[in-house]
């Protein structure tokens, strides 16, 4: 499992698009009395008035709403990719936005998992957030210093798996692994991987900047992937190094 050590965070609220179907509005029920003598005779003036009132009630009944609910909320995370020696957990410099080396979106309600300096020094994990309803549905970022450019795509993925047991298992049991190259508007190269396993799904984005290799992971068990795919793809695509967005 990728370990993660989270620097102090600054989360600024942003919004992104994720739709959820709202509950349908239930129309008022029409009650028919079992005692007809209590109702006006249909041909009487009172009967005609009652009929008109019933018709007006039906016309003013609110139909089921087809409108979508407000979009989901995300928080923008600023990551500093600090070395294990300089890492201090919560606290420290509060202005992480000024020293950030990368950013990504975190769904509102997800929790940050803090990791130790030992974990950070071993795997290079810099930050991690998870869904408290299913802790294995998560996103995290690892970085390694001393990389000026990306190696071939298959080499990069295999090297990432060397220090990530979960990734090794996912690759070994994968039904399909796809990879592609993308460049942002400034020409920075990103490798994008999608691993479809028997019981889990993973989206990975890797790039080099500032003499470091950054790898952003979005993992989810198959049921959560099927349910939250739109959200998970959004947070996967939100990852950027600072200066490239």
Short mmCIF file of C-alpha atoms in Angstrom, two decimals, residues 114-236:
data_model
loop_
_atom_site.label_atom_id
_atom_site.label_comp_id
_atom_site.label_asym_id
_atom_site.label_seq_id
_atom_site.Cartn_x
_atom_site.Cartn_y
_atom_site.Cartn_z
CA UNK A 114 -1.21 11.99 7.78
CA UNK A 115 1.82 9.73 7.50
CA UNK A 116 5.15 9.65 9.25
CA UNK A 117 8.51 10.96 8.14
CA UNK A 118 9.67 7.35 7.84
CA UNK A 119 6.88 6.55 5.40
CA UNK A 120 7.55 9.72 3.46
CA UNK A 121 11.25 8.96 3.24
CA UNK A 122 10.61 5.36 2.15
CA UNK A 123 7.98 5.82 -0.56
CA UNK A 124 8.07 9.54 -1.22
CA UNK A 125 4.36 9.85 -0.54
CA UNK A 126 3.58 13.52 -0.01
CA UNK A 127 -0.18 13.64 0.54
CA UNK A 128 -3.24 11.40 0.70
CA UNK A 129 -7.00 11.84 1.02
CA UNK A 130 -9.67 9.17 1.35
CA UNK A 131 -13.42 8.73 1.34
CA UNK A 132 -14.42 8.11 4.98
CA UNK A 133 -17.28 5.92 3.77
CA UNK A 134 -14.79 3.61 2.05
CA UNK A 135 -11.16 4.20 3.03
CA UNK A 136 -9.77 2.31 0.03
CA UNK A 137 -11.37 4.89 -2.28
CA UNK A 138 -8.59 7.47 -2.23
CA UNK A 139 -6.14 9.74 -4.01
CA UNK A 140 -2.51 10.30 -3.14
CA UNK A 141 0.67 11.73 -4.57
CA UNK A 142 4.24 10.45 -4.48
CA UNK A 143 7.38 12.21 -5.68
CA UNK A 144 11.02 11.34 -6.25
CA UNK A 145 13.86 13.81 -6.61
CA UNK A 146 16.59 13.66 -9.26
CA UNK A 147 14.45 13.09 -12.38
CA UNK A 148 14.85 15.61 -15.18
CA UNK A 149 12.68 13.77 -17.70
CA UNK A 150 10.37 10.80 -18.02
CA UNK A 151 11.63 7.36 -19.00
CA UNK A 152 9.53 5.19 -21.40
CA UNK A 153 5.95 4.64 -20.19
CA UNK A 154 6.29 0.95 -19.32
CA UNK A 155 9.50 1.57 -17.38
CA UNK A 156 7.91 4.35 -15.33
CA UNK A 157 4.91 2.22 -14.36
CA UNK A 158 7.06 -0.75 -13.36
CA UNK A 159 9.30 1.50 -11.26
CA UNK A 160 6.29 2.99 -9.47
CA UNK A 161 5.10 -0.51 -8.61
CA UNK A 162 8.41 -1.40 -6.96
CA UNK A 163 7.52 0.61 -3.85
CA UNK A 164 3.73 0.15 -3.99
CA UNK A 165 2.48 -3.34 -3.11
CA UNK A 166 -1.13 -2.50 -3.95
CA UNK A 167 -0.09 -1.30 -7.40
CA UNK A 168 1.92 -4.48 -7.95
CA UNK A 169 -1.12 -6.61 -7.11
CA UNK A 170 -3.42 -4.51 -9.27
CA UNK A 171 -1.11 -4.76 -12.28
CA UNK A 172 -0.71 -8.52 -11.80
CA UNK A 173 -4.48 -9.10 -11.80
CA UNK A 174 -5.45 -6.41 -14.33
CA UNK A 175 -7.90 -7.17 -17.11
CA UNK A 176 -6.63 -4.17 -19.04
CA UNK A 177 -3.88 -1.56 -18.74
CA UNK A 178 -3.89 1.49 -21.01
CA UNK A 179 -1.40 4.34 -21.24
CA UNK A 180 -1.11 7.55 -23.21
CA UNK A 181 0.92 10.74 -23.38
CA UNK A 182 -0.61 14.17 -22.90
CA UNK A 183 0.82 17.68 -22.95
CA UNK A 184 -0.62 20.73 -21.26
CA UNK A 185 -0.87 24.16 -22.85
CA UNK A 186 2.74 24.87 -21.87
CA UNK A 187 4.07 21.69 -23.41
CA UNK A 188 4.65 19.78 -20.17
CA UNK A 189 4.42 16.02 -20.74
CA UNK A 190 2.20 13.76 -18.63
CA UNK A 191 1.92 9.97 -18.76
CA UNK A 192 -1.64 8.83 -18.05
CA UNK A 193 -2.37 5.22 -17.04
CA UNK A 194 -5.67 3.45 -16.43
CA UNK A 195 -5.63 0.02 -14.80
CA UNK A 196 -8.83 -2.02 -14.79
CA UNK A 197 -8.47 -4.88 -12.33
CA UNK A 198 -10.82 -7.63 -11.22
CA UNK A 199 -11.71 -5.94 -7.95
CA UNK A 200 -10.33 -2.42 -8.28
CA UNK A 201 -9.62 0.44 -10.67
CA UNK A 202 -6.74 2.93 -10.75
CA UNK A 203 -6.01 6.15 -12.60
CA UNK A 204 -2.41 7.42 -12.52
CA UNK A 205 -0.86 10.62 -13.86
CA UNK A 206 2.94 11.04 -13.92
CA UNK A 207 5.08 14.01 -14.89
CA UNK A 208 8.50 15.59 -14.30
CA UNK A 209 9.09 19.17 -13.16
CA UNK A 210 11.67 20.99 -11.06
CA UNK A 211 13.99 17.98 -11.23
CA UNK A 212 11.34 15.77 -9.59
CA UNK A 213 9.01 13.01 -10.72
CA UNK A 214 5.42 13.40 -9.47
CA UNK A 215 2.88 10.55 -9.58
CA UNK A 216 -0.78 11.17 -8.71
CA UNK A 217 -2.97 8.10 -7.98
CA UNK A 218 -6.74 7.71 -7.80
CA UNK A 219 -7.80 4.26 -6.59
CA UNK A 220 -11.18 2.70 -5.90
CA UNK A 221 -12.67 -0.78 -5.42
CA UNK A 222 -14.86 -1.90 -8.33
CA UNK A 223 -18.24 -1.06 -6.69
CA UNK A 224 -17.09 2.47 -5.79
CA UNK A 225 -15.55 2.94 -9.22
CA UNK A 226 -18.85 2.04 -10.88
CA UNK A 227 -20.71 4.44 -8.59
CA UNK A 228 -18.27 7.37 -8.41
CA UNK A 229 -16.51 7.20 -11.77
CA UNK A 230 -17.36 10.78 -12.71
CA UNK A 231 -15.94 12.17 -9.46
CA UNK A 232 -12.84 9.98 -9.62
CA UNK A 233 -12.05 11.01 -13.18
CA UNK A 234 -12.49 14.65 -12.20
CA UNK A 235 -9.95 14.49 -9.39
CA UNK A 236 -7.59 12.50 -11.63
#
